[in-house]
XYZ file of C-alpha atoms in Angstrom:
400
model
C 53.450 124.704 98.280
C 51.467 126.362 95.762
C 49.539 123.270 95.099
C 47.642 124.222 98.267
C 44.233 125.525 98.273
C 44.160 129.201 99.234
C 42.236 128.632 102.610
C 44.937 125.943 103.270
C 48.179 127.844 102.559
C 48.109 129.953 105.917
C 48.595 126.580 107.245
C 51.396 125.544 104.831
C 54.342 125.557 107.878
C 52.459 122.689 109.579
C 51.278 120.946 106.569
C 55.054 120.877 105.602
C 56.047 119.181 109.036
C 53.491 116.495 108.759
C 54.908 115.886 105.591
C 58.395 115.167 106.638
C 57.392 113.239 109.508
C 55.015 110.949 107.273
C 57.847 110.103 105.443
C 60.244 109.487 108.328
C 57.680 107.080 109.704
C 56.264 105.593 106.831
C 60.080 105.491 105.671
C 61.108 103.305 108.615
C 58.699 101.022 108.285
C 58.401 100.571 104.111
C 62.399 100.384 104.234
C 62.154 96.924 105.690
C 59.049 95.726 104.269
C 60.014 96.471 100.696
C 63.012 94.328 100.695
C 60.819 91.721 99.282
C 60.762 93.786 95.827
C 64.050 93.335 94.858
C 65.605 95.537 92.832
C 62.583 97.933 93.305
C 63.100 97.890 96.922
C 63.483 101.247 98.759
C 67.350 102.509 99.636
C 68.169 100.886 102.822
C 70.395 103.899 104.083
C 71.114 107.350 103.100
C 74.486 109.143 103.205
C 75.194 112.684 104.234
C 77.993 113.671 101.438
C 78.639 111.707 97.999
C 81.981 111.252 99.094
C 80.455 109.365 102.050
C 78.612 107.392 99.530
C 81.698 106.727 97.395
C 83.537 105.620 100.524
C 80.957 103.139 101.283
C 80.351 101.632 97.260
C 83.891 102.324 95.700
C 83.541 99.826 93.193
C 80.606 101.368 91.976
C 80.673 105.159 92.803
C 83.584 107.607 90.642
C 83.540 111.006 91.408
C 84.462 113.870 89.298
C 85.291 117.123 90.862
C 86.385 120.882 89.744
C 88.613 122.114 92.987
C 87.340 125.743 93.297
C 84.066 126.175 95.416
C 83.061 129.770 95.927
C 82.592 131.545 99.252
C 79.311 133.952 98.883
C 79.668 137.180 101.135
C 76.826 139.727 100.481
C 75.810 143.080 102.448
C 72.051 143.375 103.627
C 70.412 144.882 100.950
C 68.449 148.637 101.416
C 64.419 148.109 101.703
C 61.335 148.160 103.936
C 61.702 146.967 107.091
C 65.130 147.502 106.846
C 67.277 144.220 108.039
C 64.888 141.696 107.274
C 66.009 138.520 108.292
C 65.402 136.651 104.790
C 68.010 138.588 103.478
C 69.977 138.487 106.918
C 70.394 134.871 107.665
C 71.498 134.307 103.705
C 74.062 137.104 103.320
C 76.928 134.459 104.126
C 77.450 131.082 101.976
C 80.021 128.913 101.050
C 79.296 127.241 97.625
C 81.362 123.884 97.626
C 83.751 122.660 95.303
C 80.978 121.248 91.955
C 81.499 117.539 90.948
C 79.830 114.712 89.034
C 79.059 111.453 90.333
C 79.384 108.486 87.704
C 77.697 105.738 89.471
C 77.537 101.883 87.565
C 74.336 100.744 87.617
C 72.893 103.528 89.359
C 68.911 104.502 89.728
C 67.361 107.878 89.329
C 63.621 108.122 90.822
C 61.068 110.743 90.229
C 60.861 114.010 88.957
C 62.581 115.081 92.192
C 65.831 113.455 91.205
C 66.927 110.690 93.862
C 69.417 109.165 93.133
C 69.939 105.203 94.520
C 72.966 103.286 93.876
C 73.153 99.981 93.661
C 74.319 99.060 96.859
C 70.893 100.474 97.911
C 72.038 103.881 99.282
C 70.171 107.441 98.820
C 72.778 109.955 98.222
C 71.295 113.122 99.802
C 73.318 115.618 98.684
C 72.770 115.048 95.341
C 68.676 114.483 95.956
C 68.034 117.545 97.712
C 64.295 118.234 98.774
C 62.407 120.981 100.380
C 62.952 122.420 103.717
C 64.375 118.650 104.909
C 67.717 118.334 105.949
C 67.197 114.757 106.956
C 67.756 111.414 104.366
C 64.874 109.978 106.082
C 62.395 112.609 105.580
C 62.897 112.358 101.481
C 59.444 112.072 100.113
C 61.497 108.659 98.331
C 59.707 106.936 101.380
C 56.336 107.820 100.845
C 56.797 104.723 98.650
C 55.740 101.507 99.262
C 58.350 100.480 96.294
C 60.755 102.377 93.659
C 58.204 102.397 90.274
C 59.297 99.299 88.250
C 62.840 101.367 86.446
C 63.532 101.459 82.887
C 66.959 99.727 81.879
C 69.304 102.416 79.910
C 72.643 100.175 78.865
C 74.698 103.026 78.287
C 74.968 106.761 80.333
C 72.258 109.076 81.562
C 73.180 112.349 82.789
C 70.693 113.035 85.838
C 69.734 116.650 85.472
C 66.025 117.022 87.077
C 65.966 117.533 90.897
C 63.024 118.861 93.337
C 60.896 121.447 91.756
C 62.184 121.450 87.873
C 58.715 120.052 86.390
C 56.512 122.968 87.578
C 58.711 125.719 88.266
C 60.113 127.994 85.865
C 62.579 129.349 88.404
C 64.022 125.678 89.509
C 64.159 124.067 86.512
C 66.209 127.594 84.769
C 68.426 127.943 87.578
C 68.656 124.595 89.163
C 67.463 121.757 86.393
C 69.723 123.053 83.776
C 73.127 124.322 85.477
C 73.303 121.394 86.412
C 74.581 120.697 82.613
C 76.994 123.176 82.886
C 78.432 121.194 86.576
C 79.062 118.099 84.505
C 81.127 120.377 81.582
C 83.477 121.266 83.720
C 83.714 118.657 86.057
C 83.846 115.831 83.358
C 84.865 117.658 79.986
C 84.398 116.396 76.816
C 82.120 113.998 77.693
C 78.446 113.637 75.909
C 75.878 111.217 77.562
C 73.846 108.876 75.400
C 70.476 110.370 77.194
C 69.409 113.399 79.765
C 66.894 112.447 82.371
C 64.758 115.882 82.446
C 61.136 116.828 82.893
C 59.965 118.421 79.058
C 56.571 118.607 78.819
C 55.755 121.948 79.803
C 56.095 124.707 76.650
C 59.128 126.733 78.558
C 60.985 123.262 78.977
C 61.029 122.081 75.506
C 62.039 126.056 74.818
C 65.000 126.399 77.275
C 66.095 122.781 76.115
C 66.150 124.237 72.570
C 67.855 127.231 73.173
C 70.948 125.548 75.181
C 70.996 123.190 73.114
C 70.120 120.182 74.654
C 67.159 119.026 72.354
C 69.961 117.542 70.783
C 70.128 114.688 73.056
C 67.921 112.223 73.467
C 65.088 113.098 76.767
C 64.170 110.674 79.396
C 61.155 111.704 80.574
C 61.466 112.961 84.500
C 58.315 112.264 86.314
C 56.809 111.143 89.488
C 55.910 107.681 88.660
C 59.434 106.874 87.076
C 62.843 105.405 87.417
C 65.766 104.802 84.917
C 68.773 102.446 86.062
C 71.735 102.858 83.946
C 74.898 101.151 83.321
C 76.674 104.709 84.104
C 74.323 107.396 86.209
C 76.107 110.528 85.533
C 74.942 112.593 88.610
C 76.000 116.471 88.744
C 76.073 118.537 92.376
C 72.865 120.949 92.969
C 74.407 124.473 91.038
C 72.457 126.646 93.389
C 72.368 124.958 96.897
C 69.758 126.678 98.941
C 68.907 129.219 95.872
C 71.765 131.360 97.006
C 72.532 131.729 93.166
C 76.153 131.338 92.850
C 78.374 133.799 91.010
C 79.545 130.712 88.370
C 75.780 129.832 87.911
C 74.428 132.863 86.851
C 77.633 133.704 84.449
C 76.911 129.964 83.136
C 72.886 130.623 82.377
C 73.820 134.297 81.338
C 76.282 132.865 78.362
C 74.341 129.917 77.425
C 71.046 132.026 76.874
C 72.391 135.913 75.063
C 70.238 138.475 74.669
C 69.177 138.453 70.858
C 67.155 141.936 70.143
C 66.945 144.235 72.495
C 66.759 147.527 70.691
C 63.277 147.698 70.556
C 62.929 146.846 73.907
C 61.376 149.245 76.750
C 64.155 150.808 79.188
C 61.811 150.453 82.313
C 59.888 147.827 83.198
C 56.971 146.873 85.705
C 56.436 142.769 86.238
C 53.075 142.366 86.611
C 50.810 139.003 87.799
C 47.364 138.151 86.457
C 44.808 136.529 88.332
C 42.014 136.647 90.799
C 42.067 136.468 94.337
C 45.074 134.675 96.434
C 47.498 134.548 93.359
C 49.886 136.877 94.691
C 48.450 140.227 92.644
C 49.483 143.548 93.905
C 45.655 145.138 95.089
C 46.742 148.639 94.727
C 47.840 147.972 91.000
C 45.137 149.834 89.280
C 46.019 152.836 90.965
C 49.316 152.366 90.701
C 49.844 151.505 87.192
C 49.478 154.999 85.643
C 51.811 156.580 88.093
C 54.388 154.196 86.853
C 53.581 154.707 82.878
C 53.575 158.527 83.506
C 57.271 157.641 84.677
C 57.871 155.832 81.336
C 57.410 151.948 82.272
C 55.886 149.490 80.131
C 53.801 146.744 82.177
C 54.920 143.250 80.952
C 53.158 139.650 81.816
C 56.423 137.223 81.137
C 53.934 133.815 81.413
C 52.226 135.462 78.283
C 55.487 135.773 76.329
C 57.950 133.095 74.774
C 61.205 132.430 76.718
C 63.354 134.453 74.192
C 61.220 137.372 74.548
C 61.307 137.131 78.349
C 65.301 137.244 78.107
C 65.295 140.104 75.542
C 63.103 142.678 77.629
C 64.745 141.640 80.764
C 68.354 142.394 78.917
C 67.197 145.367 77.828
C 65.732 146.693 80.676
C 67.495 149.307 82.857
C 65.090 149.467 86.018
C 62.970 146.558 86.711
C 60.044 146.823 89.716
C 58.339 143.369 89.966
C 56.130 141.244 92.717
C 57.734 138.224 93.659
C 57.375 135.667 91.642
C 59.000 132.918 89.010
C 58.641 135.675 86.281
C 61.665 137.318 88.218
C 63.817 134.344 87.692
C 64.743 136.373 84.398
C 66.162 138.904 86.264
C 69.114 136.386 85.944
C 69.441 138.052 82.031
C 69.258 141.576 83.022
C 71.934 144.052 81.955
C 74.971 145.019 84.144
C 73.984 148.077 86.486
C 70.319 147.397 86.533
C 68.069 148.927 89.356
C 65.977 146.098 90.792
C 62.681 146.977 92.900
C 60.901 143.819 94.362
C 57.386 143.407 96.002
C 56.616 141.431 98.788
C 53.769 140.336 101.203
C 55.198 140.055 104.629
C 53.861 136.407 104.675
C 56.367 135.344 101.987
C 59.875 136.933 102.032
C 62.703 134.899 99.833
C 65.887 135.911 99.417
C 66.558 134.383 96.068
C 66.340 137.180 93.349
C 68.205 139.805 95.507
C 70.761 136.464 95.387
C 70.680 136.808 91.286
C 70.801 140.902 91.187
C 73.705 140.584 93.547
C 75.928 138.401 91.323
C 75.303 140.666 88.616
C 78.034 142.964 88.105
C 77.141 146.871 88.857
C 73.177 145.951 90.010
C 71.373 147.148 93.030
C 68.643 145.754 94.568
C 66.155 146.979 97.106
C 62.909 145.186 98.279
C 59.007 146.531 100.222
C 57.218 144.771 101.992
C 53.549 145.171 102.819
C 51.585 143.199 105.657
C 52.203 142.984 109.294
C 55.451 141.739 110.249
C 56.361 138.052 110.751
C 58.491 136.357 112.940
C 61.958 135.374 111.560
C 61.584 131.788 109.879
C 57.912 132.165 109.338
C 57.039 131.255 105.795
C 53.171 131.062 104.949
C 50.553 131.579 102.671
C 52.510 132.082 99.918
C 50.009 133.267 97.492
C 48.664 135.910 99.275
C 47.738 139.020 97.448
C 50.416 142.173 98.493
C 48.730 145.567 99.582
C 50.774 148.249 99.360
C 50.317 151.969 99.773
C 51.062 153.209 96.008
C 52.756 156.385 97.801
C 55.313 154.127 99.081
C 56.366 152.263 96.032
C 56.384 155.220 94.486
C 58.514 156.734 96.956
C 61.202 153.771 96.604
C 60.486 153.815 92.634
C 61.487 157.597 92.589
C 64.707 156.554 94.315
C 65.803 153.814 92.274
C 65.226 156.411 89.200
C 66.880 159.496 91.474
């Protein structure tokens, strides 16, 4: 989405539609074209459920699964407008059971993550995608062809899926607890590879500090496929970014706090940029209200990964704009105060998700803009305007 120029991004809801029906059209007709390609031919049929994909290719699909899901039941958080309906319509969730898929012979395709099995099926719930809730509208079958797929005899645990090579958010909370799926649901296991997106400078630092540089990386990008004798394919850990109770615990143990003494009590997330990057307008008159009430102002894209998780551990109130920098609120302390800064344009629900599933943390959010209908999600990177008097009034509470 962000990929869009700023004049185009008001525009982003039907942009996103004529994507998905490109690729349900183009889909139905490349899907029986590309048949002459072999083994690079596109998946012939999608399933709904891995278990519906294991029912139709036993021979070749095993699946692993841990028994407990986890039923998510949150109350409305406190903000401006009160009730809003991205918080509403996500309050409720049941997280199902997580589970591996080993699948012989087995194709992963694209930084995205779709996974094709050799009987030439795409299972969708292990390729999720954007805003699509339809096999057929995967952006798979924008394809003419799968690219031409490297040959791995031995296992490759699958780990990238849609977003995790350009977003700091889905590759931290989605990407790699993904790892943690296939500990428990297929213990004492080690693959011989990890099929990951790593070129990026937070990447290669996250895979460091879980430990996962120690394997060998399979580059996850657009243009590529890896078939493998065994395709070791965990279940998304945070279906529809409701951030799971077990996920965050996972991330919050694999990735401690280090040094936090030195670290400020209150802080204020701030974004840099020019116009149409999401930048609070009123900032500059903000700002010294908020260091007269003892904040430090923080840029996490400026800082390493370890410092991000040490200020955001040590941090008792946090007041950000939305944005991936707040994906670290997924380190902060136990009875933090969260406040979070929205345009009215773009309203997600997913770091009131993380503060919720931290034990003792509250959360309220304030939005600025006209109000949108319920659904509406557009320009994205629109700069916030907010009356300082306001976040000040909701700061002073959070501190009260």
């Amino acid at each position: 989405m962000t990929r869009l120029p700023s004049a185009l991004q008001p525009a982003w809801p039907l942009v996103k539609r004529a994507h998905r029906l490109t690729a349900f059209f183009a889909g139905a007709v490349f899907r029986r074209i590309s048949v002459v390609f072999g083994q690079r031919a596109l998946p012939r049929r999608g399933s709904d459920s891995t278990a519906m994909t294991a029912a139709w290719e036993p021979q070749a699909v095993t699946i692993h699964v841990r028994p407990e899901g986890e039923h998510l039941d949150r109350e409305q958080p406190p903000g401006e407008p009160a009730g809003h309906w991205a918080f509403a319509t996500m309050r409720t969730y049941d997280v199902p059971p997580p589970f591996t898929a080993d699948i012989a012979d087995g194709t992963v395709v694209g930084d995205y993550g779709a996974v094709v099995t050799p009987g030439g099926t795409l299972d969708f719930e292990t390729s999720p995608y954007f805003a699509i809730t339809d096999w057929r509208e995967h952006p798979l079958f924008l394809r003419r062809r799968l690219p031409r797929a490297e040959q791995v005899d031995g296992s490759v645990l699958a780990l990238a899926t849609r977003g995790g090579g350009n977003s700091y958010y889905h590759f931290l909370l989605d990407v790699l607890p993904r790892w943690g799926v296939f500990e428990e649901s297929m213990p004492g296991r080690e693959p011989d590879a990890i099929h990951v997106p790593s070129t990026t400078r937070y990447h290669r630092e996250l895979l460091a500090l879980s430990g996962l540089d120690r394997l060998p990386v399979i580059e996850a990008s657009r243009s590529t496929a890896v078939r493998a004798r065994h395709l070791l394919v965990p279940s998304p850990a945070n279906p529809m970014e409701v951030a799971p109770r077990g996920m965050v615990e996972w991330v919050r143990r694999t990735f401690p706090a280090v040094e936090t003494a030195d670290k400020p009590k209150r802080i204020f997330v701030t974004r840099t940029g020019g116009r149409n990057t999401r930048r609070l307008i009123e900032e500059p008159e903000l700002w010294p209200e908020l260091e007269g009430r003892g904040f430090v102002r923080i840029d996490p894209g400026a800082m390493s990964v370890r410092d991000q998780i040490d200020h955001f551990a040590a941090a008792d109130v946090i007041v950000g704009i939305h944005g991936a920098a707040l994906t670290n609120l997924v380190f902060a302390k136990p009875g933090v105060s969260v406040l979070e800064l929205f345009t009215s344009t773009y309203v997600k629900h997913c770091f009131w998700a993380i503060t919720d599933s931290i034990e003792g943390a509250s959360y309220r959010y304030l939005i600025g803009g006209e109000p949108r209908p319920a659904g509406e999600l557009s320009g994205i990177q629109a700069d916030i305007s907010l009356d300082p008097k306001r976040v000040l009034a909701a700061v002073d509470d959070l501190l009260g």
